PDB file of C-alpha atoms and ligand atoms in Angstrom:
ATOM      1  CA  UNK M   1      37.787   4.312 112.002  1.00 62.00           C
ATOM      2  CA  UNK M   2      39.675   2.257 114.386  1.00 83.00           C
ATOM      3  CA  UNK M   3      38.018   1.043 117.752  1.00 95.00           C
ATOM      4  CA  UNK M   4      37.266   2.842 120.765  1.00 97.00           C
ATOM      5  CA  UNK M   5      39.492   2.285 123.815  1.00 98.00           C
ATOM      6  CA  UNK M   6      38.269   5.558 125.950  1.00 98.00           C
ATOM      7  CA  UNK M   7      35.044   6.207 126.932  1.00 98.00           C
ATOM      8  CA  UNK M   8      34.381   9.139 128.989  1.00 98.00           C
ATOM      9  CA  UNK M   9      30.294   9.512 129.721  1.00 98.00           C
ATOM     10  CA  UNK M  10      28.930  13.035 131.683  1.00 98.00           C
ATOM     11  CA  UNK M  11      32.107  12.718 133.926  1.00 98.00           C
ATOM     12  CA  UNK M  12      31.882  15.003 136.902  1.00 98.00           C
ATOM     13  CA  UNK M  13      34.286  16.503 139.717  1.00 98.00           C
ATOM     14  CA  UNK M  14      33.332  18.699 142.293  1.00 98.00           C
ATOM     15  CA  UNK M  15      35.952  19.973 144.571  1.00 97.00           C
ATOM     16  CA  UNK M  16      33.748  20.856 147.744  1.00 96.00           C
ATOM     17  CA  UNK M  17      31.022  23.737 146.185  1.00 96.00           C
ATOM     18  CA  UNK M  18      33.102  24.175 143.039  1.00 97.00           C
ATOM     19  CA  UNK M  19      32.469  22.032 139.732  1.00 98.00           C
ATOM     20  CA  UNK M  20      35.739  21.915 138.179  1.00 98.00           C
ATOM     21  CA  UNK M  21      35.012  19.469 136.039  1.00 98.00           C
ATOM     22  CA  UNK M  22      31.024  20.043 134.426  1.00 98.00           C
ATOM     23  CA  UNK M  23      29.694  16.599 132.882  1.00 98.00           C
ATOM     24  CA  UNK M  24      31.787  16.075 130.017  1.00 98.00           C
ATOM     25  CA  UNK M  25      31.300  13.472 127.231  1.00 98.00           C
ATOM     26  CA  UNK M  26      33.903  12.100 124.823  1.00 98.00           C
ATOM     27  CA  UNK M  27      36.085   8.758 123.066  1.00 98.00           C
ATOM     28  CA  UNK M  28      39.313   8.218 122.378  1.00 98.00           C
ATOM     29  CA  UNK M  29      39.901   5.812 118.844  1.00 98.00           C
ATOM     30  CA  UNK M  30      42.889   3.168 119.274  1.00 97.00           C
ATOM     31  CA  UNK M  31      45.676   4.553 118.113  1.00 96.00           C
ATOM     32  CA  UNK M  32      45.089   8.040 117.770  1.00 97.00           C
ATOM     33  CA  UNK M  33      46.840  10.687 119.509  1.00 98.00           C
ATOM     34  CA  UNK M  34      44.462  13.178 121.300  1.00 98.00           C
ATOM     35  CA  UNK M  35      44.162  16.238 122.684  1.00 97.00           C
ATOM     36  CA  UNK M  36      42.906  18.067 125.384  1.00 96.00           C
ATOM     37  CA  UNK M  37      43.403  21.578 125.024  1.00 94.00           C
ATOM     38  CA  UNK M  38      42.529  24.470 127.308  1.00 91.00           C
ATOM     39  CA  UNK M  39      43.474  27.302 129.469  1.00 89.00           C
ATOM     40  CA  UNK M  40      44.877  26.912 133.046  1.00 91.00           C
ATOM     41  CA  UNK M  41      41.919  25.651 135.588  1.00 94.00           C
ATOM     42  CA  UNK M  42      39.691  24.537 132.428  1.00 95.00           C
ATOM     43  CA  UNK M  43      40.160  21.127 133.884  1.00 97.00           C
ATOM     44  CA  UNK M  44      42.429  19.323 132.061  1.00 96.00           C
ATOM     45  CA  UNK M  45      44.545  17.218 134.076  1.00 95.00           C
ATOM     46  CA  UNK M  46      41.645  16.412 136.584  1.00 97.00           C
ATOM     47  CA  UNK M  47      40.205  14.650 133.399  1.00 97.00           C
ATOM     48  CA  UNK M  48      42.993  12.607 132.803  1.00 96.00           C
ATOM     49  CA  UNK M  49      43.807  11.976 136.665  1.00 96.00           C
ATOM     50  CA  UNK M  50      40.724  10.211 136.839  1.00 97.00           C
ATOM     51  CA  UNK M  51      40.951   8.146 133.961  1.00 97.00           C
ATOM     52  CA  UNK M  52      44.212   6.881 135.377  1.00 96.00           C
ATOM     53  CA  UNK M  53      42.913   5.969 138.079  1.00 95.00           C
ATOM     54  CA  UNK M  54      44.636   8.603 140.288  1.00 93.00           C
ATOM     55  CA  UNK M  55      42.134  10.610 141.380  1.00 96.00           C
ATOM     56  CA  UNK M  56      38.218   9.590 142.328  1.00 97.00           C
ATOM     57  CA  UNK M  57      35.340  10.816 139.989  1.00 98.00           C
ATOM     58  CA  UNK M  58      32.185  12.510 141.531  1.00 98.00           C
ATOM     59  CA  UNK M  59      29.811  10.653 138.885  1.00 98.00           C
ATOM     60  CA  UNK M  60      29.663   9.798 135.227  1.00 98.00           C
ATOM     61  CA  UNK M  61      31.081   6.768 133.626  1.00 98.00           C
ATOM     62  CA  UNK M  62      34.730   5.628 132.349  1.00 98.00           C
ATOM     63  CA  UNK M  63      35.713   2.787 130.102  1.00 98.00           C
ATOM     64  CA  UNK M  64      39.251   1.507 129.072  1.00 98.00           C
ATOM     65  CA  UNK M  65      39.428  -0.754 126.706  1.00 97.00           C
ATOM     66  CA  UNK M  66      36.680  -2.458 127.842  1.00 97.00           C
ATOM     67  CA  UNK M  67      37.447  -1.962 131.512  1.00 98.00           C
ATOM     68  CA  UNK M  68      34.982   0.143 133.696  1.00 98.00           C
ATOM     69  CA  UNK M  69      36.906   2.095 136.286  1.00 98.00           C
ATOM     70  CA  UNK M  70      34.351   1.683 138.856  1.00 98.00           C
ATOM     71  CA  UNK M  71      34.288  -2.003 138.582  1.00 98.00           C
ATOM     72  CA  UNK M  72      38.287  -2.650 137.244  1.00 97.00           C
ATOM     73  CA  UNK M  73      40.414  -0.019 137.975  1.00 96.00           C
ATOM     74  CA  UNK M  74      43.339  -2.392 138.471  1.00 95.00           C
ATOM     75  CA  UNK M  75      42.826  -3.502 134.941  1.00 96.00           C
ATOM     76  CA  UNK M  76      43.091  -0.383 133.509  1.00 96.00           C
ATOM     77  CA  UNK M  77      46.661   0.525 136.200  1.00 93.00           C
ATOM     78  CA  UNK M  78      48.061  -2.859 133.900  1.00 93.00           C
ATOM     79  CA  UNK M  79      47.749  -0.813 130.083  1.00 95.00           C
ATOM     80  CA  UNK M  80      48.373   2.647 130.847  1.00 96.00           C
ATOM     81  CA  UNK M  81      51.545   4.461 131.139  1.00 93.00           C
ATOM     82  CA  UNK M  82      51.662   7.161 133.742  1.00 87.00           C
ATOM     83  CA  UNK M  83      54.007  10.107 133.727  1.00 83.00           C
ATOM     84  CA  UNK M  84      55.285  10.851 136.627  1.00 70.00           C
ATOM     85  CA  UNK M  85      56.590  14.266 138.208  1.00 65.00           C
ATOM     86  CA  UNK M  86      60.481  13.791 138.019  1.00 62.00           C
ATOM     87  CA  UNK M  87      61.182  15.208 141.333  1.00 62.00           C
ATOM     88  CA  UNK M  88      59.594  12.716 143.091  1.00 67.00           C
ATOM     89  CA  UNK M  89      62.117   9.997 141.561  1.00 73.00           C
ATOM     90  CA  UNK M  90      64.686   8.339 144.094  1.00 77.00           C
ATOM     91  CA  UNK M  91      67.735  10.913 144.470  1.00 80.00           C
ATOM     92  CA  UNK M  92      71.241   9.361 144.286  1.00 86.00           C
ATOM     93  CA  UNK M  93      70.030   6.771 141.171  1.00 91.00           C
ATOM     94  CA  UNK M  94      70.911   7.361 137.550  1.00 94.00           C
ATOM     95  CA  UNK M  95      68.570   7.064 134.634  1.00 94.00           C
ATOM     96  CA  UNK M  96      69.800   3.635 134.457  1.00 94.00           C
ATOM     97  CA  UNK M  97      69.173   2.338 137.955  1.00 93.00           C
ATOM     98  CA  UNK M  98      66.009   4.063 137.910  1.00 92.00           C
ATOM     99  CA  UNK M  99      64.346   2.288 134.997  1.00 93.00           C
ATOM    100  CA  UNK M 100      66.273  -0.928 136.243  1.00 92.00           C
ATOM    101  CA  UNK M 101      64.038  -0.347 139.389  1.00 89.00           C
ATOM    102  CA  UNK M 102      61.311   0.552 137.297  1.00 88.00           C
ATOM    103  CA  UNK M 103      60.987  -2.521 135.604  1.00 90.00           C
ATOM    104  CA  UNK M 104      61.107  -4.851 139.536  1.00 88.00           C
ATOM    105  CA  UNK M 105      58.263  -2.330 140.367  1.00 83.00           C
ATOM    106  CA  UNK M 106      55.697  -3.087 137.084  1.00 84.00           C
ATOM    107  CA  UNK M 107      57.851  -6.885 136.927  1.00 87.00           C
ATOM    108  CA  UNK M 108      58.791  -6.213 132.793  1.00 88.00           C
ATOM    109  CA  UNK M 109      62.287  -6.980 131.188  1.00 88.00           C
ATOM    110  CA  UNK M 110      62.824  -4.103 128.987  1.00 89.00           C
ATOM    111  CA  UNK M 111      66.321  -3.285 127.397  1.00 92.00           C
ATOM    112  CA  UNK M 112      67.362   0.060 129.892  1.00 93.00           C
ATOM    113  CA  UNK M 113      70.140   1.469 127.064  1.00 94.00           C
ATOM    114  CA  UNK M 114      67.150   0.477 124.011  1.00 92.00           C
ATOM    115  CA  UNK M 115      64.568   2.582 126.045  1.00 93.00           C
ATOM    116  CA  UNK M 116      67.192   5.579 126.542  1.00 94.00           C
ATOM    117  CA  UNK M 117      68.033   5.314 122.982  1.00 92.00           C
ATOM    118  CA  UNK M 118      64.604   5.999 122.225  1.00 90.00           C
ATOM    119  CA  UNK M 119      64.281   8.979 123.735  1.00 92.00           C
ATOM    120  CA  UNK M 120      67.783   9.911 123.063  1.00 91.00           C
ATOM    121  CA  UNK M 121      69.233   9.990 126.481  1.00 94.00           C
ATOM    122  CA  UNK M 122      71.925   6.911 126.581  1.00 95.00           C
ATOM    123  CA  UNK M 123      74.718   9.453 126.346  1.00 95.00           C
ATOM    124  CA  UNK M 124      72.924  10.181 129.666  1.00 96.00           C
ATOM    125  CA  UNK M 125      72.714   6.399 131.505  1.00 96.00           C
ATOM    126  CA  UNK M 126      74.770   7.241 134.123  1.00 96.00           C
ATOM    127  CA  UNK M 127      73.654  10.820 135.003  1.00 95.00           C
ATOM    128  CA  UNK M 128      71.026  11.750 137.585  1.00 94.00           C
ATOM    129  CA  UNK M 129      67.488  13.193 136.833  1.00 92.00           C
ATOM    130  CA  UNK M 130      68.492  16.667 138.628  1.00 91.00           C
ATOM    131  CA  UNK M 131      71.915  17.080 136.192  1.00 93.00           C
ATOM    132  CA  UNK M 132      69.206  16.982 133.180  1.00 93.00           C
ATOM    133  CA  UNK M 133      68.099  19.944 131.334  1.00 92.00           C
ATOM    134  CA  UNK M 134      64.514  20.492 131.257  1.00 90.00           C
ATOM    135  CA  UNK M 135      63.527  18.839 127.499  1.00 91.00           C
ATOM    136  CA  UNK M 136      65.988  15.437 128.717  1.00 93.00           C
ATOM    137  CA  UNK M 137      64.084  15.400 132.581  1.00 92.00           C
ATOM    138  CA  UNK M 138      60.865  15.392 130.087  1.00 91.00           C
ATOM    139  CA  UNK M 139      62.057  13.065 127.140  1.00 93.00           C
ATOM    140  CA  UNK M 140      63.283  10.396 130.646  1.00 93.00           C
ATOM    141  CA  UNK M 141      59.936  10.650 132.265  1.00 92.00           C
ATOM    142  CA  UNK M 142      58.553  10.066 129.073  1.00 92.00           C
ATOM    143  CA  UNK M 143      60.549   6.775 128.653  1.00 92.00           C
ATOM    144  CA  UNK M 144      59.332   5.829 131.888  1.00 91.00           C
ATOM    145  CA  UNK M 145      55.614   5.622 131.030  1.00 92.00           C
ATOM    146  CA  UNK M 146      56.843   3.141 128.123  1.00 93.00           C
ATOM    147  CA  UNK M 147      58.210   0.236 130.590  1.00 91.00           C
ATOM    148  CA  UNK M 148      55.094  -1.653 131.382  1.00 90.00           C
ATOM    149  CA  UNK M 149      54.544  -1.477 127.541  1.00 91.00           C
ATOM    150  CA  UNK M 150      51.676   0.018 127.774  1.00 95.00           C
ATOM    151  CA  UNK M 151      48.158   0.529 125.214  1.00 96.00           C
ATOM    152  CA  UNK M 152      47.862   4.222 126.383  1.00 97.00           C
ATOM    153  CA  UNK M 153      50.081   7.069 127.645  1.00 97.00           C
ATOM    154  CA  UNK M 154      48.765   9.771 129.253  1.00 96.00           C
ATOM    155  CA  UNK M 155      50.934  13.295 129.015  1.00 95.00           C
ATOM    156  CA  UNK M 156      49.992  16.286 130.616  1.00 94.00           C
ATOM    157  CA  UNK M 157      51.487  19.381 129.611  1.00 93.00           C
ATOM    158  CA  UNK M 158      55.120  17.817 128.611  1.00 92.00           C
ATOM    159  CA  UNK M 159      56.418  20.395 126.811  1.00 92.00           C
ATOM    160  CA  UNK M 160      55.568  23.016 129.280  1.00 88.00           C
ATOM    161  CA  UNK M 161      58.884  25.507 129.499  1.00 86.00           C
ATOM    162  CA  UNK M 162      60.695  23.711 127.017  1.00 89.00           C
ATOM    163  CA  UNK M 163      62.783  25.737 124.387  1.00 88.00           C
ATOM    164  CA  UNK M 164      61.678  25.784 120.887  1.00 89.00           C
ATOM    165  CA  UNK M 165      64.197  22.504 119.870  1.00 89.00           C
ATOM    166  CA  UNK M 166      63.270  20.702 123.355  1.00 89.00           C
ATOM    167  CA  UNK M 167      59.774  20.931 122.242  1.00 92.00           C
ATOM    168  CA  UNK M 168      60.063  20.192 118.833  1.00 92.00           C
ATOM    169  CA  UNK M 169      62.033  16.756 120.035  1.00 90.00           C
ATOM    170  CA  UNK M 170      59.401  15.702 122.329  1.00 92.00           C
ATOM    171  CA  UNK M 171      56.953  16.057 119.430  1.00 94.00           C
ATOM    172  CA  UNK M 172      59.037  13.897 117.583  1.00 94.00           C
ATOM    173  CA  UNK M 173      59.242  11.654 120.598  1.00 93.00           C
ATOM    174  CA  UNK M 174      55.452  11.351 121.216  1.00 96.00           C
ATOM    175  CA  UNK M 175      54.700  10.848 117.347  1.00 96.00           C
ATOM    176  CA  UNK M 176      57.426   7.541 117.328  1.00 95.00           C
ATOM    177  CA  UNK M 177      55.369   6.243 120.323  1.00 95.00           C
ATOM    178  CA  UNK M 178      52.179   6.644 118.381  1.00 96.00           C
ATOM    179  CA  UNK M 179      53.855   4.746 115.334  1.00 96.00           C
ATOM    180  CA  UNK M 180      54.567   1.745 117.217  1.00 93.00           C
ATOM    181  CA  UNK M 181      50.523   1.456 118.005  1.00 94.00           C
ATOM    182  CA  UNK M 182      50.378   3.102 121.459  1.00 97.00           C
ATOM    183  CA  UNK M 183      47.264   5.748 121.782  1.00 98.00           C
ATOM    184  CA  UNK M 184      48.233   8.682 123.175  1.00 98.00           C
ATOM    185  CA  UNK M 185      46.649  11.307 125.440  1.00 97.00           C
ATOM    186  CA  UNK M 186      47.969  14.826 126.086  1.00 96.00           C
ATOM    187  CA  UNK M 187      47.015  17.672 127.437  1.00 95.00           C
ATOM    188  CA  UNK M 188      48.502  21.074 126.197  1.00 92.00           C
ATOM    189  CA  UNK M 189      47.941  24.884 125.572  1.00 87.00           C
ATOM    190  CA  UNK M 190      49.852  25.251 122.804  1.00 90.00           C
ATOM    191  CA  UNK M 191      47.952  25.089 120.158  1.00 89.00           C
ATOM    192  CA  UNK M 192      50.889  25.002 117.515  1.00 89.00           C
ATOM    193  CA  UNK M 193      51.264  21.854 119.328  1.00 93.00           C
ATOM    194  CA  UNK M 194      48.266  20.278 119.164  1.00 94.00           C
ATOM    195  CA  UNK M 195      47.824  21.432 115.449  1.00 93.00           C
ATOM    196  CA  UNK M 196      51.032  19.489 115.046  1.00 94.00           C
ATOM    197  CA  UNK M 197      50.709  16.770 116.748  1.00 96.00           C
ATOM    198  CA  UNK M 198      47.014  15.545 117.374  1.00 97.00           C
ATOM    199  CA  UNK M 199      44.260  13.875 115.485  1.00 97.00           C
ATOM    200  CA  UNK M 200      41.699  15.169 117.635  1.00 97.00           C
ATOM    201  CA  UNK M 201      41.138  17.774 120.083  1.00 95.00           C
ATOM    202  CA  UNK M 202      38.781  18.827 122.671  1.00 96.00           C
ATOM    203  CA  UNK M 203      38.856  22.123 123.902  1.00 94.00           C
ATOM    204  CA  UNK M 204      37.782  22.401 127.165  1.00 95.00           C
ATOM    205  CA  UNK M 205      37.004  25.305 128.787  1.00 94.00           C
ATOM    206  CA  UNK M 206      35.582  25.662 133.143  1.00 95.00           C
ATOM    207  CA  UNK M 207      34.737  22.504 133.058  1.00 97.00           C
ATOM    208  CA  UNK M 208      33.310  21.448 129.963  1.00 97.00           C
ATOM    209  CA  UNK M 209      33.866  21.058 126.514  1.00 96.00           C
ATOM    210  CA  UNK M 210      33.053  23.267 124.023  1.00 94.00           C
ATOM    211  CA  UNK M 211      34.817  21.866 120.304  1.00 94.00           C
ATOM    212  CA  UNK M 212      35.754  18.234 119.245  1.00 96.00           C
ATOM    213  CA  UNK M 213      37.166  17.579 116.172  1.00 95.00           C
ATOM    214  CA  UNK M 214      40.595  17.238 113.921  1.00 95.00           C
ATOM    215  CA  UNK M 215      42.479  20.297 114.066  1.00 92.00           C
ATOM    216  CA  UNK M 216      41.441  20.791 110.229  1.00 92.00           C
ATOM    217  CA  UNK M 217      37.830  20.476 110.676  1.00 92.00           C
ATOM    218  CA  UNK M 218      37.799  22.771 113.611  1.00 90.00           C
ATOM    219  CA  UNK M 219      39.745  25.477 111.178  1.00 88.00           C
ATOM    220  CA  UNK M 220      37.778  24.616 108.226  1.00 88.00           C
ATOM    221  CA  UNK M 221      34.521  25.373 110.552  1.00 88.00           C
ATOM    222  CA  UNK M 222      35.893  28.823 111.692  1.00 85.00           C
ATOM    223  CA  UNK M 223      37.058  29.682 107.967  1.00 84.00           C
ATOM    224  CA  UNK M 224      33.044  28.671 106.910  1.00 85.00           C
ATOM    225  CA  UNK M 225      31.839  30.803 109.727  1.00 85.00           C
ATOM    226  CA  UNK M 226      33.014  34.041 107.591  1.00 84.00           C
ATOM    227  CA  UNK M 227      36.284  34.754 110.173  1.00 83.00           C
ATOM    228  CA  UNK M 228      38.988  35.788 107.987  1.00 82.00           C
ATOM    229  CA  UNK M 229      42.868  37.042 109.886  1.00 79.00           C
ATOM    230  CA  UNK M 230      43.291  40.257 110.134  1.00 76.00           C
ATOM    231  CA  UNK M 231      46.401  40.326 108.139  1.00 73.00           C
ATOM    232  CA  UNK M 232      48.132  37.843 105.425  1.00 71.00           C
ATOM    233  CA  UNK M 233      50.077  35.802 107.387  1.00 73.00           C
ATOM    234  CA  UNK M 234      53.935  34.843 106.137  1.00 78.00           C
ATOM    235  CA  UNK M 235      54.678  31.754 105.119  1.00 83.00           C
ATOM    236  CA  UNK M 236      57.056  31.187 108.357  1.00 82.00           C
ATOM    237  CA  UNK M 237      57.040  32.632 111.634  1.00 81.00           C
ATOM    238  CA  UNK M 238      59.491  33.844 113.798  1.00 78.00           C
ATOM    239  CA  UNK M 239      59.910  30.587 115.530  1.00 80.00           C
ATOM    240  CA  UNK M 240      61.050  29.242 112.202  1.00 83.00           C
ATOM    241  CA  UNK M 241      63.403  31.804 112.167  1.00 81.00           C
ATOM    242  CA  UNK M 242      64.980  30.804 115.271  1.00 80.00           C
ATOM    243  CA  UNK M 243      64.877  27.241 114.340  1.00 80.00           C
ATOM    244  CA  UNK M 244      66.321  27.843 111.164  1.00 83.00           C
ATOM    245  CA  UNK M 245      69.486  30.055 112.921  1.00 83.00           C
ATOM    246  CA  UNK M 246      69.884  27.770 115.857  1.00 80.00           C
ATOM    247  CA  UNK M 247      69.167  24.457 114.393  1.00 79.00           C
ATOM    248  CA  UNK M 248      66.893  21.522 114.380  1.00 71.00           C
ATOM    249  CA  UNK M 249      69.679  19.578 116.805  1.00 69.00           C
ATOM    250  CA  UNK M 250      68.829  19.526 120.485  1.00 63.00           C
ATOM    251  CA  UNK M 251      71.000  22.295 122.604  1.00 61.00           C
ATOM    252  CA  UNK M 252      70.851  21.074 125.980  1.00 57.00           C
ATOM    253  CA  UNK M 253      74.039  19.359 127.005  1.00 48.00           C
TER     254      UNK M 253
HETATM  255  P1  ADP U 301      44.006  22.314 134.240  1.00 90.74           P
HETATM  256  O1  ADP U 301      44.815  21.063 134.295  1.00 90.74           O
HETATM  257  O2  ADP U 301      43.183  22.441 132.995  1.00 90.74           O
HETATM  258  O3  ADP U 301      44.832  23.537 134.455  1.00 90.74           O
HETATM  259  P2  ADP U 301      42.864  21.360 136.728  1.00 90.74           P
HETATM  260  O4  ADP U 301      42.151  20.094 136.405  1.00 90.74           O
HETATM  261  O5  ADP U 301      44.171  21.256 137.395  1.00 90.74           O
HETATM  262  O6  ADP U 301      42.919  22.268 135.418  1.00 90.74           O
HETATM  263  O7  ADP U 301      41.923  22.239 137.661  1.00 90.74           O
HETATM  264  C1  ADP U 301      40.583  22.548 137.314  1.00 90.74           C
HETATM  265  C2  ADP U 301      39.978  23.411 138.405  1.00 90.74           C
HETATM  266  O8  ADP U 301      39.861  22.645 139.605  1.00 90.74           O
HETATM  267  C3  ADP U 301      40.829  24.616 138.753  1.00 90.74           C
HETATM  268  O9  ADP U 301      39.961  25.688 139.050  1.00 90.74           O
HETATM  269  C4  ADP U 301      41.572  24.185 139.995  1.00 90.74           C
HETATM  270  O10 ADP U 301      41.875  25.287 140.811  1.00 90.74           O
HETATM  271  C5  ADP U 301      40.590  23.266 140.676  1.00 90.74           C
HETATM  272  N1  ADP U 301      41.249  22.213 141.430  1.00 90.74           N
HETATM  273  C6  ADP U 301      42.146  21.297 140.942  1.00 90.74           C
HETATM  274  N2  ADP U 301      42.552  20.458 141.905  1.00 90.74           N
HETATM  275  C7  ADP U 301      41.938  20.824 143.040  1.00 90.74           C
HETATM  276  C8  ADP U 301      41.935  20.343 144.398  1.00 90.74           C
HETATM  277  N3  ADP U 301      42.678  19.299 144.749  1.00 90.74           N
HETATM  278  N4  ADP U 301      41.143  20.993 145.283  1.00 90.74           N
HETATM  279  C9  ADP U 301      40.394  22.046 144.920  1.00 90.74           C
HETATM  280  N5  ADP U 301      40.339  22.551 143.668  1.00 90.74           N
HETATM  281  C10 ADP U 301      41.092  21.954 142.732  1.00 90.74           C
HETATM  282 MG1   MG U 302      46.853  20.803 134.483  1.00 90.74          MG
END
C-alpha cells in the first residue's frame, strides 16, 4: 500500500447550533484517487474546504503530507491544486492569458498550449471562459489546478450538469492526472462515477461517514449481506445506448 499523504482525525464543523460536519475520521494513500460520495448537505465540500485550507475547522486534526494544518497551512497552499469556480476568473482574458497569469500568481513556468492540450482545449487558446460549453469551462478549470504542479487536486462535484460525453471526458481527464502520480480527491453523487473512477470511497451522510472502502468491497459486502436486484440487469444501459448512437467524441463546439 503506498504512503499516506491525508490524514483527517474526528474533524468537526459547526455552523452556529448546526453540526454539519460530525467528527469524521479517514486517510488518503499517495496516489490514489478518492472519493467522497454523498447526498446534497451530507457535507462534502466543507470536508475538502478545510483541508485546503479554505475554510477554518471547529476541532479535530489534519495532516498533508506531513504538514499539520494548524501549525503549516502555507505548506500545504504550496502542493495542492485548487479548483476554482470559473466565474470568478478575470473577464476580457482568454484561456491563454489566464493561465499565463496563472503561472506570475503561483511563480511556475509551465508550457500554456502543453497544459491546454492536456485537457483538450488548445483549439480553444484564444477563446474566453464564458464562450465555453459547460464540460470545456470544467476540463479549463481543471487545467488550472495543474499549474503549481501540484501532489494533490481537490475536485468537487466536476462533472455536475455535464452531458453523458462531457462527463465521460473529464473521467478520462482526471484518470491521466492520476497516471502521472498526482492523488486525487473528488467529491461526487454519481455513483457510476465513483464506481468508475475511484479507488476508495467514503460515503458520507449528515455529517459523518458511514462506508469506506473500494467500490468492489463495498458491493461485494452488500452482495454477502443476502441483497440480491430486483430484476436481471442488461448487460448495457441506456446511457450506453446513447453513447453508442451519439459517440464517444466530445459534442460541444
Ligand atoms: P455538500 O457539499 O455535501 O452538499 P456542504 O458541506 O456544502 O455539503 O454542507 C453541509 C451542511 O452544512 C449543509 O446542511 C449546508 O446547508 C450547511 N452549510 C454549508 N455551508 C454553510 C455556511 N457557510 N453556513 C451555514 N451552513 C452551511
Ligand atoms: Mg458540495
Amino acid at each position: 500500500m503506498n504512503k499516506t499523504i491525508i490524514t483527517v482525525k474526528d474533524l468537526v464543523r459547526n455552523y452556529g447550533q448546526f453540526q454539519a460536519v460530525k467528527g469524521i475520521s479517514f486517510e488518503v494513500k499517495e496516489g490514489e484517487i478518492f472519493g467522497l460520495l454523498g447526498p446534497n448537505g451530507a457535507g462534502k465540500s466543507t470536508t475538502l474546504e478545510i483541508i485546503e485550507t479554505l475554510r477554518p475547522k471547529t476541532s479535530g486534526t489534519v495532516i498533508v503530507d506531513g504538514f499539520d494544518l494548524d501549525k503549516e497551512p502555507h505548506e500545504i497552499k504550496k502542493i495542492i491544486g485548487v479548483q476554482l469556480q470559473t466565474s470568478g476568473y478575470y473577464p476580457g482574458l482568454n484561456l491563454l492569458q489566464l493561465i499565463e497569469l496563472f503561472c506570475g500568481l503561483y511563480n511556475r513556468e509551465v508550457d500554456p498550449m502543453e497544459l491546454l492540450d492536456m485537457v483538450n482545449l488548445r483549439d480553444k487558446a484564444k477563446a474566453q471562459v464564458k464562450e465555453l460549453s459547460g464540460g470545456q469551462k470544467q476540463r479549463f478549470s481543471v487545467a488550472t489546478t495543474l499549474i503549481n504542479e501540484p501532489r494533490i487536486i481537490f475536485l468537487d462535484e466536476p462533472t455536475t450538469g455535464l452531458d453523458p460525453q462531457a462527463r465521460r471526458s473529464l473521467w478520462e481527464l482526471v484518470r491521466n492526472i492520476r497516471a502521472r502520480g498526482t492523488t486525487v480527491i473528488i467529491t461526487t453523487h454519481y455513483m457510476d462515477e465513483a464506481e468508475y473512477l475511484c479507488d476508495r470511497v467514503a460515503i458520507i451522510d449528515a455529517g459523518r461517514i458511514i462506508a469506506l472502502d473500494t467500490p468492489d468491497k463495498l458491493i461485494d459486502n452488500l452482495v454477502a449481506s443476502g441483497f440480491e436486484r430486483p430484476k436481471e440487469m442488461k448487460m448495457a444501459n441506456l446511457e450506453d445506448v446513447f453513447i453508442s448512437l451519439t459517440g464517444h467524441s466530445l459534442r460541444e463546439d
